[in-house]
């Protein structure tokens, strides 16, 4: 983030640096002079994210060195002033961390199994270390020589992430599969396709998250959250995309003109989509 990403940026800086993007009004509530530790752990939504990662690791996963792999990602997210980086419900930011947490859980379980299976093997069949052989049964945590507390710990450690997954499932995108009409072509799809076809190939476009991914292959696209100083050929506004909250522009042309000081005209206004074109 300090070398590669700035080198790939036209401005020579990382646009999503620790200074964050406060154009959405989501600045950190911690004072600017506060200690980094306070900034990293406040507001409490950050602690909730950490708690869910710990639960995904079955708690005992904290004993694995793999948990340390999460630190850089959590650091840049929590030290940023952009609140969407902090929230556990922003699932795509956690997608890279969940496998690490589960891997840490499995690593600790495997280490415990090996340690106590070795002890069981020593008791059952004492022999020189060089001749020792482990059987499948001796590697099990259910071996009679394994302490009851260890078996209970293993069971609880596996149950915790399973229960956590069921608990948060309704808030995750996968739950949308249970909604009526899921998988059907949206009513606005035809308008969205018309907009993509309407904008000439190679044009510069400023867009919210609604159509941004579909515009990228054939256009130079800027997100409305980080497009300061850009005067695009077209501006696409989708108030239903979630990028705007409750402050979506009512007139894309007027909004674009206010942002850039350049005149725009509205050329598309249907199905809550608006497209403004730069004049001249």
C-alpha atoms as an extended CHARMM CRD file, in Angstrom:
* protein
*
       280  EXT
         1         1  UNK       CA              0.0000000000        0.0000000000        0.0000000000  PROA      1               0.0000000000
         2         2  UNK       CA              2.9460000000        2.3170000000        0.3850000000  PROA      2               0.0000000000
         3         3  UNK       CA              4.7540000000        1.4040000000       -2.8360000000  PROA      3               0.0000000000
         4         4  UNK       CA              2.8220000000       -0.6700000000       -5.3740000000  PROA      4               0.0000000000
         5         5  UNK       CA             -0.6220000000        0.9690000000       -5.1610000000  PROA      5               0.0000000000
         6         6  UNK       CA              0.7520000000        4.5470000000       -5.3060000000  PROA      6               0.0000000000
         7         7  UNK       CA              2.8670000000        3.5400000000       -8.3060000000  PROA      7               0.0000000000
         8         8  UNK       CA             -0.2670000000        2.3610000000      -10.1250000000  PROA      8               0.0000000000
         9         9  UNK       CA             -2.2160000000        5.5330000000       -9.3110000000  PROA      9               0.0000000000
        10        10  UNK       CA             -2.1720000000        8.5180000000      -11.7140000000  PROA      10              0.0000000000
        11        11  UNK       CA             -1.7780000000       10.8320000000       -8.7140000000  PROA      11              0.0000000000
        12        12  UNK       CA              1.1370000000        8.8780000000       -7.2480000000  PROA      12              0.0000000000
        13        13  UNK       CA             -0.7730000000        8.2580000000       -4.0160000000  PROA      13              0.0000000000
        14        14  UNK       CA             -2.9920000000        5.5390000000       -2.5950000000  PROA      14              0.0000000000
        15        15  UNK       CA             -6.4950000000        6.9460000000       -3.0110000000  PROA      15              0.0000000000
        16        16  UNK       CA             -7.8040000000        4.7150000000       -0.2200000000  PROA      16              0.0000000000
        17        17  UNK       CA             -5.0250000000        5.5340000000        2.2060000000  PROA      17              0.0000000000
        18        18  UNK       CA             -5.3010000000        5.7980000000        5.9600000000  PROA      18              0.0000000000
        19        19  UNK       CA             -6.7250000000        9.2900000000        5.5320000000  PROA      19              0.0000000000
        20        20  UNK       CA             -9.7420000000        7.5030000000        4.1240000000  PROA      20              0.0000000000
        21        21  UNK       CA            -12.4830000000        9.0980000000        2.0660000000  PROA      21              0.0000000000
        22        22  UNK       CA            -14.6660000000       11.4160000000        4.0700000000  PROA      22              0.0000000000
        23        23  UNK       CA            -16.8230000000       12.5650000000        1.1810000000  PROA      23              0.0000000000
        24        24  UNK       CA            -19.5520000000       10.2940000000        2.4910000000  PROA      24              0.0000000000
        25        25  UNK       CA            -19.5270000000       12.0030000000        5.8710000000  PROA      25              0.0000000000
        26        26  UNK       CA            -18.2320000000        8.9370000000        7.7020000000  PROA      26              0.0000000000
        27        27  UNK       CA            -15.2560000000       10.3020000000        9.5700000000  PROA      27              0.0000000000
        28        28  UNK       CA            -13.9810000000        8.5700000000       12.7010000000  PROA      28              0.0000000000
        29        29  UNK       CA            -15.4080000000        9.7490000000       16.0110000000  PROA      29              0.0000000000
        30        30  UNK       CA            -12.0340000000        9.3650000000       17.6980000000  PROA      30              0.0000000000
        31        31  UNK       CA            -10.1020000000       12.6410000000       18.1640000000  PROA      31              0.0000000000
        32        32  UNK       CA             -7.3710000000       13.2730000000       15.6090000000  PROA      32              0.0000000000
        33        33  UNK       CA             -4.7570000000       13.3670000000       18.3610000000  PROA      33              0.0000000000
        34        34  UNK       CA             -5.9170000000       10.1690000000       20.0210000000  PROA      34              0.0000000000
        35        35  UNK       CA             -3.5050000000        7.3000000000       20.4340000000  PROA      35              0.0000000000
        36        36  UNK       CA             -3.4090000000        4.8830000000       17.4740000000  PROA      36              0.0000000000
        37        37  UNK       CA             -4.7020000000        2.0660000000       19.6650000000  PROA      37              0.0000000000
        38        38  UNK       CA             -7.8000000000        4.0620000000       20.5820000000  PROA      38              0.0000000000
        39        39  UNK       CA             -8.3170000000        4.9810000000       16.9480000000  PROA      39              0.0000000000
        40        40  UNK       CA             -7.9890000000        1.3400000000       15.9280000000  PROA      40              0.0000000000
        41        41  UNK       CA            -10.5680000000        0.0900000000       18.4430000000  PROA      41              0.0000000000
        42        42  UNK       CA            -13.1320000000        2.8930000000       18.4540000000  PROA      42              0.0000000000
        43        43  UNK       CA            -16.0370000000        3.0910000000       17.7020000000  PROA      43              0.0000000000
        44        44  UNK       CA            -17.3160000000       -0.2230000000       19.1380000000  PROA      44              0.0000000000
        45        45  UNK       CA            -18.3590000000       -1.5520000000       15.7210000000  PROA      45              0.0000000000
        46        46  UNK       CA            -14.6710000000       -2.3980000000       15.2180000000  PROA      46              0.0000000000
        47        47  UNK       CA            -14.7050000000       -4.5380000000       18.3420000000  PROA      47              0.0000000000
        48        48  UNK       CA            -17.7600000000       -6.3760000000       17.0190000000  PROA      48              0.0000000000
        49        49  UNK       CA            -15.8540000000       -7.1910000000       13.8320000000  PROA      49              0.0000000000
        50        50  UNK       CA            -12.9260000000       -8.5180000000       15.8790000000  PROA      50              0.0000000000
        51        51  UNK       CA            -15.2860000000      -10.5290000000       18.0900000000  PROA      51              0.0000000000
        52        52  UNK       CA            -16.8880000000      -12.2310000000       15.0920000000  PROA      52              0.0000000000
        53        53  UNK       CA            -13.4740000000      -13.1280000000       13.6980000000  PROA      53              0.0000000000
        54        54  UNK       CA            -12.5010000000      -14.6120000000       17.0690000000  PROA      54              0.0000000000
        55        55  UNK       CA            -15.7510000000      -16.6170000000       17.1490000000  PROA      55              0.0000000000
        56        56  UNK       CA            -15.0980000000      -17.8150000000       13.6010000000  PROA      56              0.0000000000
        57        57  UNK       CA            -11.7780000000      -19.1300000000       14.9080000000  PROA      57              0.0000000000
        58        58  UNK       CA            -13.6340000000      -20.9730000000       17.6710000000  PROA      58              0.0000000000
        59        59  UNK       CA            -11.8290000000      -18.7560000000       20.2320000000  PROA      59              0.0000000000
        60        60  UNK       CA             -9.0120000000      -21.3070000000       20.5720000000  PROA      60              0.0000000000
        61        61  UNK       CA             -7.7890000000      -20.1850000000       17.1720000000  PROA      61              0.0000000000
        62        62  UNK       CA             -6.2380000000      -17.2270000000       18.9890000000  PROA      62              0.0000000000
        63        63  UNK       CA             -3.4610000000      -19.6360000000       19.9940000000  PROA      63              0.0000000000
        64        64  UNK       CA             -2.4620000000      -20.0530000000       16.3490000000  PROA      64              0.0000000000
        65        65  UNK       CA              0.2110000000      -17.8480000000       14.7750000000  PROA      65              0.0000000000
        66        66  UNK       CA             -2.0140000000      -17.6840000000       11.6990000000  PROA      66              0.0000000000
        67        67  UNK       CA             -4.2180000000      -15.1440000000       13.4790000000  PROA      67              0.0000000000
        68        68  UNK       CA             -1.3560000000      -12.6560000000       13.1840000000  PROA      68              0.0000000000
        69        69  UNK       CA             -1.8420000000      -12.7130000000        9.4010000000  PROA      69              0.0000000000
        70        70  UNK       CA             -5.0670000000      -10.7460000000        9.9430000000  PROA      70              0.0000000000
        71        71  UNK       CA             -3.3330000000       -7.8280000000       11.6320000000  PROA      71              0.0000000000
        72        72  UNK       CA             -2.2360000000       -5.8550000000        8.5300000000  PROA      72              0.0000000000
        73        73  UNK       CA             -5.6950000000       -6.0310000000        6.9450000000  PROA      73              0.0000000000
        74        74  UNK       CA             -7.4730000000       -5.0680000000       10.1740000000  PROA      74              0.0000000000
        75        75  UNK       CA             -4.9570000000       -2.2780000000       10.7400000000  PROA      75              0.0000000000
        76        76  UNK       CA             -5.5740000000       -0.4470000000        7.4740000000  PROA      76              0.0000000000
        77        77  UNK       CA             -9.3090000000       -0.9510000000        7.7880000000  PROA      77              0.0000000000
        78        78  UNK       CA             -9.6250000000        0.2450000000       11.3800000000  PROA      78              0.0000000000
        79        79  UNK       CA             -7.2000000000        3.1420000000       10.9840000000  PROA      79              0.0000000000
        80        80  UNK       CA             -9.1210000000        4.4050000000        7.9860000000  PROA      80              0.0000000000
        81        81  UNK       CA            -11.7950000000        7.0690000000        8.4820000000  PROA      81              0.0000000000
        82        82  UNK       CA            -14.2020000000        5.2630000000        6.1600000000  PROA      82              0.0000000000
        83        83  UNK       CA            -16.8140000000        3.5590000000        8.3160000000  PROA      83              0.0000000000
        84        84  UNK       CA            -17.6940000000        0.8470000000        5.7860000000  PROA      84              0.0000000000
        85        85  UNK       CA            -14.2620000000       -0.6640000000        6.4180000000  PROA      85              0.0000000000
        86        86  UNK       CA            -15.0610000000       -1.2050000000       10.0980000000  PROA      86              0.0000000000
        87        87  UNK       CA            -18.4170000000       -2.9610000000        9.9210000000  PROA      87              0.0000000000
        88        88  UNK       CA            -18.5480000000       -6.7580000000       10.0060000000  PROA      88              0.0000000000
        89        89  UNK       CA            -21.5990000000       -6.7110000000        7.7020000000  PROA      89              0.0000000000
        90        90  UNK       CA            -19.4410000000       -5.4030000000        4.8470000000  PROA      90              0.0000000000
        91        91  UNK       CA            -18.8440000000       -9.0500000000        4.0940000000  PROA      91              0.0000000000
        92        92  UNK       CA            -16.5080000000       -8.6530000000        1.1080000000  PROA      92              0.0000000000
        93        93  UNK       CA            -13.9250000000       -6.9280000000        3.3110000000  PROA      93              0.0000000000
        94        94  UNK       CA            -13.9890000000       -9.9520000000        5.6280000000  PROA      94              0.0000000000
        95        95  UNK       CA            -13.8640000000      -12.5420000000        2.8420000000  PROA      95              0.0000000000
        96        96  UNK       CA            -10.0800000000      -12.7460000000        3.0030000000  PROA      96              0.0000000000
        97        97  UNK       CA            -10.0830000000      -13.0150000000        6.8030000000  PROA      97              0.0000000000
        98        98  UNK       CA            -12.6260000000      -15.7990000000        7.3410000000  PROA      98              0.0000000000
        99        99  UNK       CA            -10.4810000000      -18.5560000000        5.7820000000  PROA      99              0.0000000000
       100       100  UNK       CA             -7.5750000000      -17.4320000000        7.9630000000  PROA      100             0.0000000000
       101       101  UNK       CA             -9.7410000000      -17.6820000000       11.0890000000  PROA      101             0.0000000000
       102       102  UNK       CA            -10.9630000000      -21.1680000000       10.1520000000  PROA      102             0.0000000000
       103       103  UNK       CA             -7.4250000000      -22.2180000000        9.2660000000  PROA      103             0.0000000000
       104       104  UNK       CA             -6.2400000000      -21.0340000000       12.6850000000  PROA      104             0.0000000000
       105       105  UNK       CA             -8.9650000000      -23.1170000000       14.3480000000  PROA      105             0.0000000000
       106       106  UNK       CA             -7.9780000000      -26.2270000000       12.4090000000  PROA      106             0.0000000000
       107       107  UNK       CA             -4.2810000000      -25.6440000000       13.0830000000  PROA      107             0.0000000000
       108       108  UNK       CA             -4.8550000000      -25.5410000000       16.8540000000  PROA      108             0.0000000000
       109       109  UNK       CA             -7.1070000000      -28.6250000000       16.7730000000  PROA      109             0.0000000000
       110       110  UNK       CA             -4.5180000000      -30.5270000000       14.7500000000  PROA      110             0.0000000000
       111       111  UNK       CA             -1.7450000000      -29.4930000000       17.1220000000  PROA      111             0.0000000000
       112       112  UNK       CA             -3.7530000000      -30.6250000000       20.1670000000  PROA      112             0.0000000000
       113       113  UNK       CA             -4.6310000000      -33.9020000000       18.4790000000  PROA      113             0.0000000000
       114       114  UNK       CA             -1.0250000000      -34.6640000000       17.6570000000  PROA      114             0.0000000000
       115       115  UNK       CA              0.2120000000      -33.7390000000       21.1130000000  PROA      115             0.0000000000
       116       116  UNK       CA             -2.2320000000      -35.9330000000       22.9910000000  PROA      116             0.0000000000
       117       117  UNK       CA             -2.1920000000      -38.7380000000       20.4260000000  PROA      117             0.0000000000
       118       118  UNK       CA              1.5510000000      -38.9560000000       20.9440000000  PROA      118             0.0000000000
       119       119  UNK       CA              1.0220000000      -39.1870000000       24.7040000000  PROA      119             0.0000000000
       120       120  UNK       CA             -1.5620000000      -41.9310000000       24.1910000000  PROA      120             0.0000000000
       121       121  UNK       CA              0.7870000000      -43.8220000000       21.9110000000  PROA      121             0.0000000000
       122       122  UNK       CA              3.5540000000      -43.6350000000       24.5110000000  PROA      122             0.0000000000
       123       123  UNK       CA              1.2940000000      -45.0770000000       27.1790000000  PROA      123             0.0000000000
       124       124  UNK       CA             -0.2240000000      -47.8160000000       25.0630000000  PROA      124             0.0000000000
       125       125  UNK       CA              2.8520000000      -49.0390000000       23.2120000000  PROA      125             0.0000000000
       126       126  UNK       CA              6.1120000000      -47.8210000000       24.7260000000  PROA      126             0.0000000000
       127       127  UNK       CA              8.9590000000      -48.3670000000       22.3000000000  PROA      127             0.0000000000
       128       128  UNK       CA             12.0220000000      -46.5370000000       20.9980000000  PROA      128             0.0000000000
       129       129  UNK       CA             11.1980000000      -43.2290000000       19.3930000000  PROA      129             0.0000000000
       130       130  UNK       CA             12.6240000000      -44.3190000000       16.0600000000  PROA      130             0.0000000000
       131       131  UNK       CA             10.2570000000      -47.3020000000       15.8800000000  PROA      131             0.0000000000
       132       132  UNK       CA              7.1090000000      -45.5070000000       16.9870000000  PROA      132             0.0000000000
       133       133  UNK       CA              4.1380000000      -45.7270000000       14.6180000000  PROA      133             0.0000000000
       134       134  UNK       CA              0.9240000000      -43.7740000000       14.8620000000  PROA      134             0.0000000000
       135       135  UNK       CA             -2.3160000000      -45.4770000000       13.9810000000  PROA      135             0.0000000000
       136       136  UNK       CA             -5.4740000000      -43.7100000000       12.8410000000  PROA      136             0.0000000000
       137       137  UNK       CA             -7.1480000000      -44.3460000000       16.1960000000  PROA      137             0.0000000000
       138       138  UNK       CA             -4.2350000000      -42.9730000000       18.1830000000  PROA      138             0.0000000000
       139       139  UNK       CA             -4.5130000000      -39.6710000000       16.3110000000  PROA      139             0.0000000000
       140       140  UNK       CA             -8.0980000000      -39.1350000000       17.4360000000  PROA      140             0.0000000000
       141       141  UNK       CA             -9.1190000000      -36.7350000000       20.1720000000  PROA      141             0.0000000000
       142       142  UNK       CA            -11.5540000000      -39.4600000000       21.2770000000  PROA      142             0.0000000000
       143       143  UNK       CA             -8.7810000000      -41.7810000000       22.3810000000  PROA      143             0.0000000000
       144       144  UNK       CA             -9.3970000000      -42.9720000000       25.9780000000  PROA      144             0.0000000000
       145       145  UNK       CA             -6.2130000000      -41.3040000000       27.1440000000  PROA      145             0.0000000000
       146       146  UNK       CA             -7.3420000000      -37.8770000000       25.9300000000  PROA      146             0.0000000000
       147       147  UNK       CA             -8.6440000000      -35.7470000000       28.8380000000  PROA      147             0.0000000000
       148       148  UNK       CA            -12.3720000000      -35.0090000000       28.8970000000  PROA      148             0.0000000000
       149       149  UNK       CA            -11.7290000000      -31.2600000000       29.0560000000  PROA      149             0.0000000000
       150       150  UNK       CA             -9.8320000000      -31.4490000000       25.7810000000  PROA      150             0.0000000000
       151       151  UNK       CA            -12.6510000000      -33.2610000000       24.0270000000  PROA      151             0.0000000000
       152       152  UNK       CA            -15.1150000000      -30.6870000000       25.3050000000  PROA      152             0.0000000000
       153       153  UNK       CA            -12.8490000000      -27.8600000000       24.1620000000  PROA      153             0.0000000000
       154       154  UNK       CA            -12.6630000000      -29.3200000000       20.6590000000  PROA      154             0.0000000000
       155       155  UNK       CA            -16.4310000000      -29.7240000000       20.4350000000  PROA      155             0.0000000000
       156       156  UNK       CA            -17.1420000000      -26.2030000000       21.6960000000  PROA      156             0.0000000000
       157       157  UNK       CA            -14.4930000000      -24.7420000000       19.3740000000  PROA      157             0.0000000000
       158       158  UNK       CA            -16.2090000000      -26.2970000000       16.3590000000  PROA      158             0.0000000000
       159       159  UNK       CA            -19.7270000000      -25.4180000000       17.5050000000  PROA      159             0.0000000000
       160       160  UNK       CA            -18.9340000000      -21.7320000000       18.0780000000  PROA      160             0.0000000000
       161       161  UNK       CA            -18.2090000000      -20.8350000000       14.4100000000  PROA      161             0.0000000000
       162       162  UNK       CA            -21.1310000000      -22.9800000000       13.2560000000  PROA      162             0.0000000000
       163       163  UNK       CA            -23.5480000000      -21.1290000000       15.5480000000  PROA      163             0.0000000000
       164       164  UNK       CA            -21.9810000000      -17.8080000000       14.5810000000  PROA      164             0.0000000000
       165       165  UNK       CA            -22.5300000000      -18.5630000000       10.9010000000  PROA      165             0.0000000000
       166       166  UNK       CA            -26.2030000000      -19.3810000000       11.5090000000  PROA      166             0.0000000000
       167       167  UNK       CA            -26.6110000000      -16.2610000000       13.6360000000  PROA      167             0.0000000000
       168       168  UNK       CA            -25.2740000000      -13.7990000000       11.0570000000  PROA      168             0.0000000000
       169       169  UNK       CA            -26.5480000000      -15.6140000000        7.9520000000  PROA      169             0.0000000000
       170       170  UNK       CA            -29.7720000000      -13.5410000000        7.6140000000  PROA      170             0.0000000000
       171       171  UNK       CA            -27.6580000000      -10.3700000000        7.3410000000  PROA      171             0.0000000000
       172       172  UNK       CA            -25.3960000000      -11.7160000000        4.5910000000  PROA      172             0.0000000000
       173       173  UNK       CA            -25.9780000000      -11.5710000000        0.8040000000  PROA      173             0.0000000000
       174       174  UNK       CA            -26.4690000000      -15.3400000000        0.5940000000  PROA      174             0.0000000000
       175       175  UNK       CA            -29.7670000000      -14.8920000000        2.4430000000  PROA      175             0.0000000000
       176       176  UNK       CA            -31.1460000000      -13.0230000000       -0.5730000000  PROA      176             0.0000000000
       177       177  UNK       CA            -31.5700000000      -16.4000000000       -2.2590000000  PROA      177             0.0000000000
       178       178  UNK       CA            -34.5670000000      -16.9940000000        0.0150000000  PROA      178             0.0000000000
       179       179  UNK       CA            -36.3250000000      -13.8010000000       -1.0590000000  PROA      179             0.0000000000
       180       180  UNK       CA            -39.2580000000      -13.9720000000       -3.5070000000  PROA      180             0.0000000000
       181       181  UNK       CA            -38.1760000000      -13.2290000000       -7.0650000000  PROA      181             0.0000000000
       182       182  UNK       CA            -34.5310000000      -14.0080000000       -6.4940000000  PROA      182             0.0000000000
       183       183  UNK       CA            -32.7980000000      -14.9590000000       -9.7410000000  PROA      183             0.0000000000
       184       184  UNK       CA            -35.3490000000      -13.2210000000      -11.9580000000  PROA      184             0.0000000000
       185       185  UNK       CA            -34.3070000000      -10.4870000000      -14.3660000000  PROA      185             0.0000000000
       186       186  UNK       CA            -34.7830000000       -7.1140000000      -12.5800000000  PROA      186             0.0000000000
       187       187  UNK       CA            -37.3530000000       -4.7390000000      -14.0020000000  PROA      187             0.0000000000
       188       188  UNK       CA            -34.6380000000       -2.1140000000      -14.4740000000  PROA      188             0.0000000000
       189       189  UNK       CA            -32.2970000000       -4.4040000000      -16.4140000000  PROA      189             0.0000000000
       190       190  UNK       CA            -33.3480000000       -3.0910000000      -19.8460000000  PROA      190             0.0000000000
       191       191  UNK       CA            -32.6940000000        0.5110000000      -18.8040000000  PROA      191             0.0000000000
       192       192  UNK       CA            -29.3320000000       -0.4290000000      -17.3370000000  PROA      192             0.0000000000
       193       193  UNK       CA            -28.3040000000       -2.1610000000      -20.5680000000  PROA      193             0.0000000000
       194       194  UNK       CA            -29.4560000000        0.8440000000      -22.5960000000  PROA      194             0.0000000000
       195       195  UNK       CA            -27.2530000000        3.1460000000      -20.5110000000  PROA      195             0.0000000000
       196       196  UNK       CA            -24.1960000000        0.9470000000      -21.0310000000  PROA      196             0.0000000000
       197       197  UNK       CA            -24.8400000000        0.9800000000      -24.7830000000  PROA      197             0.0000000000
       198       198  UNK       CA            -25.6220000000        4.7060000000      -24.8160000000  PROA      198             0.0000000000
       199       199  UNK       CA            -22.2110000000        5.8210000000      -23.5510000000  PROA      199             0.0000000000
       200       200  UNK       CA            -19.5490000000        5.6520000000      -26.3030000000  PROA      200             0.0000000000
       201       201  UNK       CA            -16.6400000000        3.2810000000      -25.9270000000  PROA      201             0.0000000000
       202       202  UNK       CA            -13.6020000000        4.9740000000      -24.3810000000  PROA      202             0.0000000000
       203       203  UNK       CA            -15.5580000000        7.8060000000      -22.7410000000  PROA      203             0.0000000000
       204       204  UNK       CA            -14.7660000000        8.8690000000      -19.1690000000  PROA      204             0.0000000000
       205       205  UNK       CA            -17.6250000000        8.1700000000      -16.7920000000  PROA      205             0.0000000000
       206       206  UNK       CA            -18.2890000000        9.0470000000      -13.1710000000  PROA      206             0.0000000000
       207       207  UNK       CA            -20.6950000000        6.5860000000      -11.5930000000  PROA      207             0.0000000000
       208       208  UNK       CA            -21.9430000000        5.2860000000       -8.2890000000  PROA      208             0.0000000000
       209       209  UNK       CA            -21.7810000000        1.5790000000       -7.5040000000  PROA      209             0.0000000000
       210       210  UNK       CA            -24.9940000000        0.7590000000       -9.3510000000  PROA      210             0.0000000000
       211       211  UNK       CA            -23.6250000000        0.4070000000      -12.8890000000  PROA      211             0.0000000000
       212       212  UNK       CA            -19.9420000000        0.9830000000      -12.2310000000  PROA      212             0.0000000000
       213       213  UNK       CA            -18.8370000000       -2.6730000000      -12.7490000000  PROA      213             0.0000000000
       214       214  UNK       CA            -20.7290000000       -2.8760000000      -16.0540000000  PROA      214             0.0000000000
       215       215  UNK       CA            -19.2090000000        0.3410000000      -17.3980000000  PROA      215             0.0000000000
       216       216  UNK       CA            -15.5870000000       -0.5610000000      -16.6180000000  PROA      216             0.0000000000
       217       217  UNK       CA            -14.8320000000       -2.9240000000      -19.5730000000  PROA      217             0.0000000000
       218       218  UNK       CA            -15.3800000000       -0.2860000000      -22.2750000000  PROA      218             0.0000000000
       219       219  UNK       CA            -14.9310000000        3.0210000000      -20.4610000000  PROA      219             0.0000000000
       220       220  UNK       CA            -12.6290000000        4.8990000000      -18.1130000000  PROA      220             0.0000000000
       221       221  UNK       CA            -14.7000000000        4.9120000000      -14.9420000000  PROA      221             0.0000000000
       222       222  UNK       CA            -14.4210000000        6.9230000000      -11.7230000000  PROA      222             0.0000000000
       223       223  UNK       CA            -16.3790000000        6.2530000000       -8.5720000000  PROA      223             0.0000000000
       224       224  UNK       CA            -18.3100000000        9.2360000000       -7.2240000000  PROA      224             0.0000000000
       225       225  UNK       CA            -16.6190000000        8.7960000000       -3.8570000000  PROA      225             0.0000000000
       226       226  UNK       CA            -13.0720000000        9.3940000000       -5.1420000000  PROA      226             0.0000000000
       227       227  UNK       CA            -13.4960000000       11.4030000000       -8.3440000000  PROA      227             0.0000000000
       228       228  UNK       CA            -12.4650000000       14.7950000000       -6.9900000000  PROA      228             0.0000000000
       229       229  UNK       CA            -10.8090000000       16.9300000000       -9.6520000000  PROA      229             0.0000000000
       230       230  UNK       CA            -12.1670000000       14.8240000000      -12.5280000000  PROA      230             0.0000000000
       231       231  UNK       CA            -14.3620000000       16.2730000000      -15.2860000000  PROA      231             0.0000000000
       232       232  UNK       CA            -15.9320000000       13.1870000000      -16.8760000000  PROA      232             0.0000000000
       233       233  UNK       CA            -17.7140000000       12.9930000000      -20.2070000000  PROA      233             0.0000000000
       234       234  UNK       CA            -20.7190000000       11.3400000000      -18.5600000000  PROA      234             0.0000000000
       235       235  UNK       CA            -22.1540000000       11.0580000000      -15.0560000000  PROA      235             0.0000000000
       236       236  UNK       CA            -24.3940000000        8.1180000000      -14.1130000000  PROA      236             0.0000000000
       237       237  UNK       CA            -26.5840000000        8.3090000000      -11.0110000000  PROA      237             0.0000000000
       238       238  UNK       CA            -28.5310000000        5.4150000000       -9.4910000000  PROA      238             0.0000000000
       239       239  UNK       CA            -30.1370000000        6.5390000000       -6.2100000000  PROA      239             0.0000000000
       240       240  UNK       CA            -31.0340000000        2.9310000000       -5.4070000000  PROA      240             0.0000000000
       241       241  UNK       CA            -27.4260000000        1.7320000000       -5.4800000000  PROA      241             0.0000000000
       242       242  UNK       CA            -26.7660000000        2.4830000000       -1.8060000000  PROA      242             0.0000000000
       243       243  UNK       CA            -23.8460000000        4.7850000000       -2.5820000000  PROA      243             0.0000000000
       244       244  UNK       CA            -25.7700000000        7.9280000000       -1.7570000000  PROA      244             0.0000000000
       245       245  UNK       CA            -27.7090000000        7.0550000000        1.3710000000  PROA      245             0.0000000000
       246       246  UNK       CA            -30.5290000000        9.5760000000        1.7060000000  PROA      246             0.0000000000
       247       247  UNK       CA            -28.7570000000       12.3380000000       -0.2330000000  PROA      247             0.0000000000
       248       248  UNK       CA            -28.8610000000       11.1000000000       -3.8350000000  PROA      248             0.0000000000
       249       249  UNK       CA            -28.9330000000       13.9050000000       -6.4250000000  PROA      249             0.0000000000
       250       250  UNK       CA            -32.3630000000       14.6920000000       -7.8320000000  PROA      250             0.0000000000
       251       251  UNK       CA            -30.8080000000       16.0000000000      -11.0430000000  PROA      251             0.0000000000
       252       252  UNK       CA            -27.6280000000       14.3310000000      -12.2960000000  PROA      252             0.0000000000
       253       253  UNK       CA            -26.8140000000       17.2120000000      -14.6440000000  PROA      253             0.0000000000
       254       254  UNK       CA            -27.1340000000       19.8620000000      -11.9330000000  PROA      254             0.0000000000
       255       255  UNK       CA            -25.0890000000       17.7480000000       -9.5180000000  PROA      255             0.0000000000
       256       256  UNK       CA            -22.3210000000       17.1730000000      -12.0800000000  PROA      256             0.0000000000
       257       257  UNK       CA            -22.1950000000       20.8710000000      -12.9200000000  PROA      257             0.0000000000
       258       258  UNK       CA            -21.9410000000       21.7560000000       -9.2290000000  PROA      258             0.0000000000
       259       259  UNK       CA            -19.1080000000       19.2710000000       -8.7260000000  PROA      259             0.0000000000
       260       260  UNK       CA            -17.0450000000       20.2150000000      -11.7820000000  PROA      260             0.0000000000
       261       261  UNK       CA            -18.0610000000       23.7460000000      -12.7520000000  PROA      261             0.0000000000
       262       262  UNK       CA            -18.7610000000       22.4380000000      -16.2620000000  PROA      262             0.0000000000
       263       263  UNK       CA            -22.1320000000       22.4180000000      -18.0000000000  PROA      263             0.0000000000
       264       264  UNK       CA            -23.9660000000       19.0850000000      -18.3360000000  PROA      264             0.0000000000
       265       265  UNK       CA            -27.2560000000       18.0860000000      -19.9200000000  PROA      265             0.0000000000
       266       266  UNK       CA            -29.5630000000       15.2670000000      -18.8480000000  PROA      266             0.0000000000
       267       267  UNK       CA            -29.8250000000       12.6860000000      -21.6450000000  PROA      267             0.0000000000
       268       268  UNK       CA            -31.4210000000        9.7550000000      -19.8100000000  PROA      268             0.0000000000
       269       269  UNK       CA            -33.9880000000        9.6730000000      -17.0100000000  PROA      269             0.0000000000
       270       270  UNK       CA            -35.8920000000        6.4290000000      -16.5540000000  PROA      270             0.0000000000
       271       271  UNK       CA            -36.3720000000        3.7170000000      -13.9400000000  PROA      271             0.0000000000
       272       272  UNK       CA            -34.5600000000        5.8740000000      -11.3580000000  PROA      272             0.0000000000
       273       273  UNK       CA            -31.4560000000        5.9950000000      -13.5470000000  PROA      273             0.0000000000
       274       274  UNK       CA            -30.0900000000        9.3370000000      -14.7160000000  PROA      274             0.0000000000
       275       275  UNK       CA            -27.2780000000       10.0300000000      -17.1750000000  PROA      275             0.0000000000
       276       276  UNK       CA            -25.7820000000       13.4810000000      -17.6990000000  PROA      276             0.0000000000
       277       277  UNK       CA            -23.5240000000       14.3490000000      -20.6430000000  PROA      277             0.0000000000
       278       278  UNK       CA            -20.8720000000       17.0560000000      -20.6180000000  PROA      278             0.0000000000
       279       279  UNK       CA            -21.7020000000       19.8890000000      -23.0180000000  PROA      279             0.0000000000
       280       280  UNK       CA            -18.9000000000       21.1040000000      -25.2560000000  PROA      280             0.0000000000
